PDB file of C-alpha atoms in Angstrom:
ATOM      1  CA  MET A   1      45.110 -22.384 210.328  1.00 90.00           C
ATOM      2  CA  LYS A   2      43.115 -19.922 212.410  1.00 92.00           C
ATOM      3  CA  TYR A   3      41.239 -20.986 215.526  1.00 96.00           C
ATOM      4  CA  LEU A   4      38.443 -19.714 217.725  1.00 95.00           C
ATOM      5  CA  VAL A   5      38.362 -20.608 221.396  1.00 96.00           C
ATOM      6  CA  VAL A   6      34.985 -21.151 223.052  1.00 96.00           C
ATOM      7  CA  VAL A   7      34.829 -21.429 226.831  1.00 96.00           C
ATOM      8  CA  ASP A   8      31.965 -23.533 228.251  1.00 95.00           C
ATOM      9  CA  ALA A   9      30.076 -24.214 225.014  1.00 92.00           C
ATOM     10  CA  PHE A  10      26.282 -24.119 225.244  1.00 82.00           C
ATOM     11  CA  LEU A  11      23.419 -24.223 222.717  1.00 78.00           C
ATOM     12  CA  SER A  12      24.458 -21.526 220.204  1.00 84.00           C
ATOM     13  CA  SER A  13      28.148 -22.490 220.537  1.00 89.00           C
ATOM     14  CA  ASN A  14      27.604 -25.590 218.428  1.00 87.00           C
ATOM     15  CA  ALA A  15      26.164 -23.400 215.658  1.00 86.00           C
ATOM     16  CA  LEU A  16      29.092 -21.005 216.059  1.00 90.00           C
ATOM     17  CA  ALA A  17      31.651 -23.820 215.649  1.00 93.00           C
ATOM     18  CA  SER A  18      29.837 -25.160 212.587  1.00 90.00           C
ATOM     19  CA  ILE A  19      29.651 -21.734 210.925  1.00 91.00           C
ATOM     20  CA  ALA A  20      33.321 -21.021 211.697  1.00 93.00           C
ATOM     21  CA  LEU A  21      34.289 -24.283 210.010  1.00 93.00           C
ATOM     22  CA  GLN A  22      32.438 -23.169 206.868  1.00 90.00           C
ATOM     23  CA  HIS A  23      34.766 -20.131 206.829  1.00 91.00           C
ATOM     24  CA  GLY A  24      37.856 -22.303 207.214  1.00 93.00           C
ATOM     25  CA  VAL A  25      38.279 -21.610 210.936  1.00 95.00           C
ATOM     26  CA  LYS A  26      38.454 -24.415 213.474  1.00 96.00           C
ATOM     27  CA  THR A  27      37.214 -24.128 217.055  1.00 97.00           C
ATOM     28  CA  LEU A  28      38.914 -25.200 220.269  1.00 97.00           C
ATOM     29  CA  HIS A  29      36.740 -25.781 223.308  1.00 97.00           C
ATOM     30  CA  VAL A  30      37.716 -25.120 226.921  1.00 97.00           C
ATOM     31  CA  PHE A  31      35.717 -26.315 229.918  1.00 96.00           C
ATOM     32  CA  SER A  32      36.340 -23.754 232.657  1.00 96.00           C
ATOM     33  CA  SER A  33      36.514 -26.474 235.327  1.00 95.00           C
ATOM     34  CA  VAL A  34      36.069 -30.200 235.888  1.00 95.00           C
ATOM     35  CA  GLU A  35      32.617 -29.437 237.299  1.00 94.00           C
ATOM     36  CA  LYS A  36      31.643 -27.609 234.116  1.00 93.00           C
ATOM     37  CA  PHE A  37      32.828 -30.549 232.030  1.00 93.00           C
ATOM     38  CA  GLN A  38      30.485 -32.812 233.980  1.00 91.00           C
ATOM     39  CA  GLU A  39      27.626 -30.313 233.678  1.00 90.00           C
ATOM     40  CA  LEU A  40      27.937 -29.269 230.031  1.00 87.00           C
ATOM     41  CA  CYS A  41      29.336 -32.302 228.232  1.00 83.00           C
ATOM     42  CA  LYS A  42      25.855 -33.528 227.279  1.00 81.00           C
ATOM     43  CA  SER A  43      25.057 -30.277 225.442  1.00 80.00           C
ATOM     44  CA  VAL A  44      28.324 -30.182 223.476  1.00 86.00           C
ATOM     45  CA  ASN A  45      28.608 -31.706 220.003  1.00 86.00           C
ATOM     46  CA  PHE A  46      32.183 -32.924 220.432  1.00 89.00           C
ATOM     47  CA  LEU A  47      32.655 -33.590 216.711  1.00 91.00           C
ATOM     48  CA  LEU A  48      32.356 -29.873 215.846  1.00 92.00           C
ATOM     49  CA  TYR A  49      35.454 -28.922 217.835  1.00 96.00           C
ATOM     50  CA  GLU A  50      39.072 -29.569 216.905  1.00 96.00           C
ATOM     51  CA  LYS A  51      40.110 -30.268 220.489  1.00 96.00           C
ATOM     52  CA  HIS A  52      38.770 -30.008 224.028  1.00 96.00           C
ATOM     53  CA  PHE A  53      40.601 -28.798 227.132  1.00 97.00           C
ATOM     54  CA  ILE A  54      39.652 -28.848 230.809  1.00 96.00           C
ATOM     55  CA  HIS A  55      40.948 -25.834 232.739  1.00 97.00           C
ATOM     56  CA  ARG A  56      42.731 -26.938 235.919  1.00 96.00           C
ATOM     57  CA  ASP A  57      45.764 -24.634 235.873  1.00 97.00           C
ATOM     58  CA  PHE A  58      45.824 -21.340 233.961  1.00 97.00           C
ATOM     59  CA  GLU A  59      49.520 -21.449 233.030  1.00 96.00           C
ATOM     60  CA  VAL A  60      49.220 -25.021 231.756  1.00 97.00           C
ATOM     61  CA  LEU A  61      46.140 -24.109 229.720  1.00 98.00           C
ATOM     62  CA  CYS A  62      47.901 -21.121 228.156  1.00 97.00           C
ATOM     63  CA  LYS A  63      50.876 -23.294 227.233  1.00 97.00           C
ATOM     64  CA  GLU A  64      48.571 -25.797 225.506  1.00 97.00           C
ATOM     65  CA  LEU A  65      46.645 -23.081 223.642  1.00 98.00           C
ATOM     66  CA  GLY A  66      49.878 -21.320 222.683  1.00 97.00           C
ATOM     67  CA  ARG A  67      50.417 -23.914 219.953  1.00 96.00           C
ATOM     68  CA  TYR A  68      47.492 -22.489 217.957  1.00 97.00           C
ATOM     69  CA  GLN A  69      46.896 -19.276 215.985  1.00 95.00           C
ATOM     70  CA  ILE A  70      43.958 -17.952 218.011  1.00 95.00           C
ATOM     71  CA  VAL A  71      41.908 -15.072 216.608  1.00 93.00           C
ATOM     72  CA  ALA A  72      39.285 -14.757 219.369  1.00 93.00           C
ATOM     73  CA  CYS A  73      38.311 -16.266 222.724  1.00 95.00           C
ATOM     74  CA  LEU A  74      34.551 -16.310 223.248  1.00 94.00           C
ATOM     75  CA  PRO A  75      32.268 -17.357 226.114  1.00 92.00           C
ATOM     76  CA  GLY A  76      29.676 -19.991 225.278  1.00 91.00           C
ATOM     77  CA  SER A  77      27.778 -19.598 228.552  1.00 88.00           C
ATOM     78  CA  ASP A  78      27.863 -17.221 231.516  1.00 86.00           C
ATOM     79  CA  SER A  79      30.343 -19.414 233.385  1.00 89.00           C
ATOM     80  CA  GLY A  80      32.893 -18.956 230.591  1.00 91.00           C
ATOM     81  CA  ILE A  81      32.904 -15.149 230.434  1.00 89.00           C
ATOM     82  CA  VAL A  82      35.721 -14.400 232.879  1.00 88.00           C
ATOM     83  CA  LEU A  83      38.109 -17.096 231.611  1.00 93.00           C
ATOM     84  CA  ALA A  84      37.418 -16.132 227.971  1.00 93.00           C
ATOM     85  CA  GLU A  85      38.375 -12.533 228.748  1.00 90.00           C
ATOM     86  CA  TYR A  86      41.578 -13.565 230.537  1.00 92.00           C
ATOM     87  CA  LEU A  87      42.534 -15.673 227.517  1.00 95.00           C
ATOM     88  CA  SER A  88      41.679 -12.798 225.175  1.00 92.00           C
ATOM     89  CA  LYS A  89      44.138 -10.504 226.940  1.00 91.00           C
ATOM     90  CA  ILE A  90      46.907 -13.054 226.330  1.00 93.00           C
ATOM     91  CA  PHE A  91      46.186 -14.408 222.858  1.00 94.00           C
ATOM     92  CA  CYS A  92      44.203 -11.696 221.052  1.00 89.00           C
ATOM     93  CA  ARG A  93      44.465  -8.287 222.697  1.00 77.00           C
ATOM     94  CA  MET A  94      42.916  -6.693 219.617  1.00 74.00           C
ATOM     95  CA  TRP A  95      39.776  -8.668 220.456  1.00 76.00           C
ATOM     96  CA  SER A  96      39.490  -7.840 224.137  1.00 79.00           C
ATOM     97  CA  ASN A  97      37.119  -5.810 226.293  1.00 81.00           C
ATOM     98  CA  ALA A  98      39.841  -5.025 228.809  1.00 69.00           C
ATOM     99  CA  ASN A  99      38.150  -1.924 230.282  1.00 69.00           C
ATOM    100  CA  LEU A 100      34.616  -3.288 230.290  1.00 78.00           C
ATOM    101  CA  CYS A 101      32.415  -2.701 233.332  1.00 75.00           C
ATOM    102  CA  ARG A 102      30.449  -5.923 233.971  1.00 81.00           C
ATOM    103  CA  ASP A 103      29.052  -4.791 237.325  1.00 87.00           C
ATOM    104  CA  ARG A 104      25.245  -4.804 236.946  1.00 90.00           C
ATOM    105  CA  TYR A 105      24.868  -2.174 239.671  1.00 92.00           C
ATOM    106  CA  LEU A 106      27.314   0.268 238.038  1.00 89.00           C
ATOM    107  CA  THR A 107      25.711  -0.411 234.659  1.00 88.00           C
ATOM    108  CA  SER A 108      22.318   0.569 236.079  1.00 91.00           C
ATOM    109  CA  LEU A 109      23.749   3.809 237.435  1.00 90.00           C
ATOM    110  CA  ALA A 110      25.535   4.535 234.149  1.00 85.00           C
ATOM    111  CA  VAL A 111      22.235   4.459 232.255  1.00 85.00           C
ATOM    112  CA  GLY A 112      20.348   6.526 234.835  1.00 87.00           C
ATOM    113  CA  GLN A 113      18.360   3.801 236.584  1.00 91.00           C
ATOM    114  CA  HIS A 114      17.777   3.761 240.342  1.00 94.00           C
ATOM    115  CA  ALA A 115      19.789   1.100 242.185  1.00 96.00           C
ATOM    116  CA  ALA A 116      21.475   0.559 245.543  1.00 96.00           C
ATOM    117  CA  VAL A 117      23.912  -1.826 247.229  1.00 96.00           C
ATOM    118  CA  SER A 118      22.710  -1.080 250.762  1.00 95.00           C
ATOM    119  CA  GLY A 119      19.604   0.131 252.530  1.00 96.00           C
ATOM    120  CA  PHE A 120      17.373  -2.423 250.777  1.00 96.00           C
ATOM    121  CA  LYS A 121      14.407  -1.874 253.109  1.00 95.00           C
ATOM    122  CA  ALA A 122      14.462   1.893 252.668  1.00 96.00           C
ATOM    123  CA  PHE A 123      14.857   1.470 248.899  1.00 97.00           C
ATOM    124  CA  VAL A 124      11.726  -0.706 248.701  1.00 96.00           C
ATOM    125  CA  GLU A 125       9.758   1.764 250.816  1.00 95.00           C
ATOM    126  CA  LYS A 126      10.663   4.502 248.325  1.00 96.00           C
ATOM    127  CA  HIS A 127      10.345   2.624 245.011  1.00 95.00           C
ATOM    128  CA  GLY A 128       7.822  -0.150 245.684  1.00 95.00           C
ATOM    129  CA  PRO A 129       8.313  -3.761 244.493  1.00 94.00           C
ATOM    130  CA  CYS A 130      11.951  -4.417 243.600  1.00 96.00           C
ATOM    131  CA  VAL A 131      14.394  -6.967 242.233  1.00 94.00           C
ATOM    132  CA  ILE A 132      17.516  -8.170 244.045  1.00 95.00           C
ATOM    133  CA  LYS A 133      20.244  -9.799 241.921  1.00 93.00           C
ATOM    134  CA  PRO A 134      24.023 -10.385 241.920  1.00 92.00           C
ATOM    135  CA  ARG A 135      26.239  -7.454 240.958  1.00 91.00           C
ATOM    136  CA  ILE A 136      28.761  -9.583 239.050  1.00 84.00           C
ATOM    137  CA  GLY A 137      28.909 -13.139 237.765  1.00 75.00           C
ATOM    138  CA  LEU A 138      26.224 -15.717 237.177  1.00 70.00           C
ATOM    139  CA  GLY A 139      22.634 -14.551 237.400  1.00 63.00           C
ATOM    140  CA  GLY A 140      19.793 -16.925 236.639  1.00 65.00           C
ATOM    141  CA  ILE A 141      16.306 -17.174 238.011  1.00 66.00           C
ATOM    142  CA  ASP A 142      17.492 -19.006 241.142  1.00 68.00           C
ATOM    143  CA  ARG A 143      19.675 -16.020 242.157  1.00 81.00           C
ATOM    144  CA  VAL A 144      17.074 -13.302 241.562  1.00 89.00           C
ATOM    145  CA  SER A 145      14.490 -12.302 244.163  1.00 89.00           C
ATOM    146  CA  LEU A 146      11.324 -10.246 243.805  1.00 92.00           C
ATOM    147  CA  VAL A 147      10.651  -8.348 247.032  1.00 92.00           C
ATOM    148  CA  ASN A 148       8.196  -5.845 248.484  1.00 93.00           C
ATOM    149  CA  ALA A 149       7.890  -4.009 251.813  1.00 91.00           C
ATOM    150  CA  GLU A 150       6.705  -7.190 253.564  1.00 91.00           C
ATOM    151  CA  THR A 151       9.261  -9.631 252.121  1.00 93.00           C
ATOM    152  CA  VAL A 152      12.472  -7.610 251.779  1.00 94.00           C
ATOM    153  CA  GLY A 153      15.223  -8.833 254.076  1.00 91.00           C
ATOM    154  CA  ASP A 154      18.587  -7.525 255.193  1.00 91.00           C
ATOM    155  CA  ASP A 155      21.167  -6.209 252.757  1.00 89.00           C
ATOM    156  CA  GLU A 156      23.065  -8.960 250.905  1.00 89.00           C
ATOM    157  CA  SER A 157      26.788  -8.802 250.161  1.00 88.00           C
ATOM    158  CA  ASP A 158      27.635  -8.710 246.427  1.00 91.00           C
ATOM    159  CA  PHE A 159      23.984  -8.097 245.505  1.00 95.00           C
ATOM    160  CA  PHE A 160      22.138  -4.931 244.520  1.00 96.00           C
ATOM    161  CA  ILE A 161      18.525  -3.804 244.402  1.00 96.00           C
ATOM    162  CA  SER A 162      16.589  -2.007 241.665  1.00 95.00           C
ATOM    163  CA  PRO A 163      12.920  -1.285 240.939  1.00 95.00           C
ATOM    164  CA  GLN A 164      10.809  -4.024 239.376  1.00 94.00           C
ATOM    165  CA  PHE A 165       9.758  -2.915 235.904  1.00 93.00           C
ATOM    166  CA  ILE A 166       6.337  -3.962 234.626  1.00 93.00           C
ATOM    167  CA  GLY A 167       5.802  -4.385 230.903  1.00 94.00           C
ATOM    168  CA  THR A 168       6.907  -6.474 227.925  1.00 95.00           C
ATOM    169  CA  GLU A 169      10.384  -7.991 228.064  1.00 96.00           C
ATOM    170  CA  TYR A 170      12.629  -8.300 225.019  1.00 96.00           C
ATOM    171  CA  SER A 171      16.071  -9.637 224.228  1.00 94.00           C
ATOM    172  CA  VAL A 172      18.061  -7.555 221.741  1.00 96.00           C
ATOM    173  CA  ASP A 173      20.888  -9.539 220.118  1.00 94.00           C
ATOM    174  CA  VAL A 174      23.935  -7.576 218.981  1.00 95.00           C
ATOM    175  CA  VAL A 175      27.413  -8.226 217.618  1.00 94.00           C
ATOM    176  CA  SER A 176      29.990  -5.485 218.242  1.00 94.00           C
ATOM    177  CA  HIS A 177      33.268  -4.829 216.434  1.00 91.00           C
ATOM    178  CA  ARG A 178      35.576  -1.953 217.398  1.00 88.00           C
ATOM    179  CA  GLY A 179      32.651  -0.254 219.140  1.00 88.00           C
ATOM    180  CA  ARG A 180      30.344  -0.508 216.123  1.00 92.00           C
ATOM    181  CA  HIS A 181      27.156  -2.439 216.872  1.00 95.00           C
ATOM    182  CA  LEU A 182      25.061  -4.608 214.548  1.00 93.00           C
ATOM    183  CA  LEU A 183      21.541  -5.775 215.422  1.00 93.00           C
ATOM    184  CA  THR A 184      21.209  -9.496 214.664  1.00 90.00           C
ATOM    185  CA  GLY A 185      17.784 -10.239 216.119  1.00 89.00           C
ATOM    186  CA  MET A 186      15.147  -9.247 218.645  1.00 92.00           C
ATOM    187  CA  PHE A 187      12.914 -11.549 220.658  1.00 92.00           C
ATOM    188  CA  GLN A 188       9.939 -11.086 222.965  1.00 94.00           C
ATOM    189  CA  TYR A 189       9.932 -13.107 226.174  1.00 92.00           C
ATOM    190  CA  VAL A 190       6.441 -14.385 226.969  1.00 91.00           C
ATOM    191  CA  LYS A 191       6.230 -15.098 230.706  1.00 88.00           C
ATOM    192  CA  PHE A 192       4.070 -17.446 232.711  1.00 85.00           C
ATOM    193  CA  GLU A 193       1.084 -15.692 234.270  1.00 83.00           C
ATOM    194  CA  GLY A 194       1.873 -14.758 237.850  1.00 79.00           C
ATOM    195  CA  ASN A 195       5.616 -15.392 237.456  1.00 79.00           C
ATOM    196  CA  PRO A 196       7.450 -12.500 235.751  1.00 80.00           C
ATOM    197  CA  LEU A 197      10.787 -14.295 236.088  1.00 79.00           C
ATOM    198  CA  LYS A 198       9.913 -17.519 234.283  1.00 81.00           C
ATOM    199  CA  ARG A 199       9.879 -17.589 230.479  1.00 80.00           C
ATOM    200  CA  LYS A 200       7.094 -19.534 228.749  1.00 82.00           C
ATOM    201  CA  ARG A 201       8.196 -19.056 225.147  1.00 86.00           C
ATOM    202  CA  THR A 202      10.197 -16.729 222.899  1.00 87.00           C
ATOM    203  CA  ILE A 203       8.829 -14.903 219.848  1.00 88.00           C
ATOM    204  CA  LEU A 204      10.880 -13.351 217.045  1.00 86.00           C
ATOM    205  CA  VAL A 205      10.057  -9.629 216.774  1.00 91.00           C
ATOM    206  CA  GLU A 206       9.633  -8.413 213.191  1.00 87.00           C
ATOM    207  CA  ASP A 207       8.262  -4.895 213.893  1.00 93.00           C
ATOM    208  CA  SER A 208      10.992  -2.721 212.344  1.00 93.00           C
ATOM    209  CA  ALA A 209       9.932   0.459 214.168  1.00 96.00           C
ATOM    210  CA  LEU A 210      10.105  -1.315 217.526  1.00 97.00           C
ATOM    211  CA  GLN A 211      13.448  -2.851 216.552  1.00 96.00           C
ATOM    212  CA  ASP A 212      14.877   0.577 215.700  1.00 97.00           C
ATOM    213  CA  LYS A 213      13.838   2.089 219.048  1.00 97.00           C
ATOM    214  CA  ALA A 214      15.060  -0.883 221.071  1.00 98.00           C
ATOM    215  CA  PHE A 215      18.358  -1.046 219.177  1.00 97.00           C
ATOM    216  CA  ALA A 216      19.026   2.666 219.719  1.00 97.00           C
ATOM    217  CA  TYR A 217      18.492   2.160 223.453  1.00 97.00           C
ATOM    218  CA  VAL A 218      20.725  -0.924 223.605  1.00 97.00           C
ATOM    219  CA  LYS A 219      23.504   0.792 221.639  1.00 96.00           C
ATOM    220  CA  SER A 220      23.503   3.556 224.252  1.00 94.00           C
ATOM    221  CA  LEU A 221      23.882   0.915 226.987  1.00 93.00           C
ATOM    222  CA  LEU A 222      26.794  -0.842 225.256  1.00 93.00           C
ATOM    223  CA  ASP A 223      28.543   2.479 224.663  1.00 92.00           C
ATOM    224  CA  ALA A 224      28.004   3.472 228.306  1.00 88.00           C
ATOM    225  CA  VAL A 225      29.810   0.367 229.596  1.00 88.00           C
ATOM    226  CA  GLY A 226      32.501   0.391 226.891  1.00 88.00           C
ATOM    227  CA  TYR A 227      31.673  -2.852 225.085  1.00 90.00           C
ATOM    228  CA  GLU A 228      33.660  -3.068 221.836  1.00 90.00           C
ATOM    229  CA  PHE A 229      34.021  -6.702 220.729  1.00 91.00           C
ATOM    230  CA  GLY A 230      31.809  -9.756 220.668  1.00 92.00           C
ATOM    231  CA  ALA A 231      28.211 -10.839 221.056  1.00 93.00           C
ATOM    232  CA  THR A 232      25.655  -9.688 223.598  1.00 94.00           C
ATOM    233  CA  HIS A 233      21.981 -10.188 224.224  1.00 93.00           C
ATOM    234  CA  THR A 234      20.517  -7.391 226.296  1.00 95.00           C
ATOM    235  CA  GLU A 235      17.255  -7.922 228.145  1.00 94.00           C
ATOM    236  CA  ILE A 236      15.042  -4.854 228.415  1.00 96.00           C
ATOM    237  CA  ILE A 237      11.462  -4.098 229.455  1.00 96.00           C
ATOM    238  CA  LEU A 238       9.156  -1.696 227.625  1.00 97.00           C
ATOM    239  CA  ASP A 239       6.846  -0.272 230.309  1.00 95.00           C
ATOM    240  CA  GLN A 240       3.359   1.195 230.037  1.00 92.00           C
ATOM    241  CA  ALA A 241       4.813   4.662 229.490  1.00 95.00           C
ATOM    242  CA  GLN A 242       6.632   3.266 226.409  1.00 95.00           C
ATOM    243  CA  LYS A 243       9.986   3.698 228.126  1.00 95.00           C
ATOM    244  CA  PHE A 244      12.729   1.071 227.855  1.00 96.00           C
ATOM    245  CA  ASN A 245      14.343  -0.143 231.069  1.00 95.00           C
ATOM    246  CA  LEU A 246      17.440  -2.316 231.431  1.00 94.00           C
ATOM    247  CA  VAL A 247      17.066  -5.778 232.951  1.00 93.00           C
ATOM    248  CA  GLU A 248      20.637  -6.893 232.257  1.00 91.00           C
ATOM    249  CA  ILE A 249      23.317  -7.219 229.600  1.00 92.00           C
ATOM    250  CA  ASN A 250      24.458 -10.787 228.892  1.00 90.00           C
ATOM    251  CA  TRP A 251      27.980 -10.914 227.452  1.00 90.00           C
ATOM    252  CA  ARG A 252      27.513 -13.821 225.031  1.00 90.00           C
ATOM    253  CA  CYS A 253      25.347 -15.104 222.178  1.00 89.00           C
ATOM    254  CA  GLN A 254      21.666 -15.589 222.794  1.00 83.00           C
ATOM    255  CA  GLY A 255      21.131 -19.124 224.082  1.00 70.00           C
ATOM    256  CA  GLN A 256      17.996 -19.882 222.092  1.00 62.00           C
ATOM    257  CA  MET A 257      18.648 -19.587 218.404  1.00 57.00           C
ATOM    258  CA  ALA A 258      16.014 -19.259 215.680  1.00 62.00           C
ATOM    259  CA  LEU A 259      18.691 -19.576 213.016  1.00 61.00           C
ATOM    260  CA  ARG A 260      16.485 -20.237 210.011  1.00 60.00           C
ATOM    261  CA  ALA A 261      13.964 -17.522 210.907  1.00 61.00           C
ATOM    262  CA  LEU A 262      16.716 -14.944 211.391  1.00 63.00           C
ATOM    263  CA  ARG A 263      18.485 -15.850 208.183  1.00 63.00           C
ATOM    264  CA  ASP A 264      15.185 -15.649 206.279  1.00 60.00           C
ATOM    265  CA  SER A 265      14.341 -12.225 207.748  1.00 59.00           C
ATOM    266  CA  ILE A 266      17.689 -10.371 207.862  1.00 60.00           C
ATOM    267  CA  GLY A 267      20.111 -12.645 205.989  1.00 66.00           C
ATOM    268  CA  LEU A 268      22.230 -13.766 208.949  1.00 78.00           C
ATOM    269  CA  CYS A 269      22.019 -14.910 212.554  1.00 84.00           C
ATOM    270  CA  GLN A 270      24.111 -13.894 215.561  1.00 89.00           C
ATOM    271  CA  PRO A 271      26.766 -16.652 215.195  1.00 88.00           C
ATOM    272  CA  ASP A 272      27.079 -15.742 211.474  1.00 89.00           C
ATOM    273  CA  ALA A 273      27.784 -12.119 212.333  1.00 91.00           C
ATOM    274  CA  LEU A 274      30.125 -13.028 215.190  1.00 92.00           C
ATOM    275  CA  VAL A 275      32.306 -15.222 212.951  1.00 91.00           C
ATOM    276  CA  GLN A 276      32.369 -12.512 210.269  1.00 90.00           C
ATOM    277  CA  SER A 277      33.355  -9.964 212.903  1.00 91.00           C
ATOM    278  CA  VAL A 278      36.173 -12.168 214.195  1.00 89.00           C
ATOM    279  CA  LEU A 279      37.498 -12.557 210.636  1.00 86.00           C
ATOM    280  CA  GLY A 280      37.239  -8.816 209.958  1.00 78.00           C
ATOM    281  CA  ALA A 281      34.558  -9.247 207.308  1.00 60.00           C
ATOM    282  CA  LEU A 282      31.685  -7.506 209.149  1.00 51.00           C
TER     283      LEU A 282
END
């Protein structure tokens, strides 16, 4: 019996486990910590998973998982990304992004966008309103700051600054296998008026010409950082000059899932494609 491992299941992970079961693959679930168990247990459909583990000691966890034939270790939420990759290197090296650059600052530089890790005040004076966010690890609206010349503070360790892009924001959902990328959906983020960080609702984009342009841009980003295996949803902004700009790459399935709409429009959704990729059928 083949098994998937999902670390810190969230929203789309339940769909992923259900779809995997339809293909004869069972799913094991790992909470990355006791705190994550307490936080996420209400969002997890426990019946969809063969067994649940709480990570307290890495060697003990590996010994417990070593009893299973694991084909892929996948993050369910941002908090599970690092542990999922460590487990991938041990149990499924053929499904591992071992050389991946997950530093948001270096990613920005790799795709030709202005960014800095120091001199925040001078950067704002040169580029105007800016965004400050973590270089690595969990992002989220509570860790992102919009600043201008009057509000920018001192440089922050482990954070970087980049220009604030004005325009329409999209999420481009992709599944990658051996460096080949498949578009599985595209969504527009509709924001609250006066708050460009807070999402009001999400709309499925069905404009094929816009999809093609956005997908070409996102593929160039994934190739630039060396992403080869797994699901991503990349947030980008199309500005008034009709130029795409990177917001960030999220190394997991899109959290909100319009499964029926995606299946009706393109025949599969992101968890469908991810399971097929894991099984070598994509």
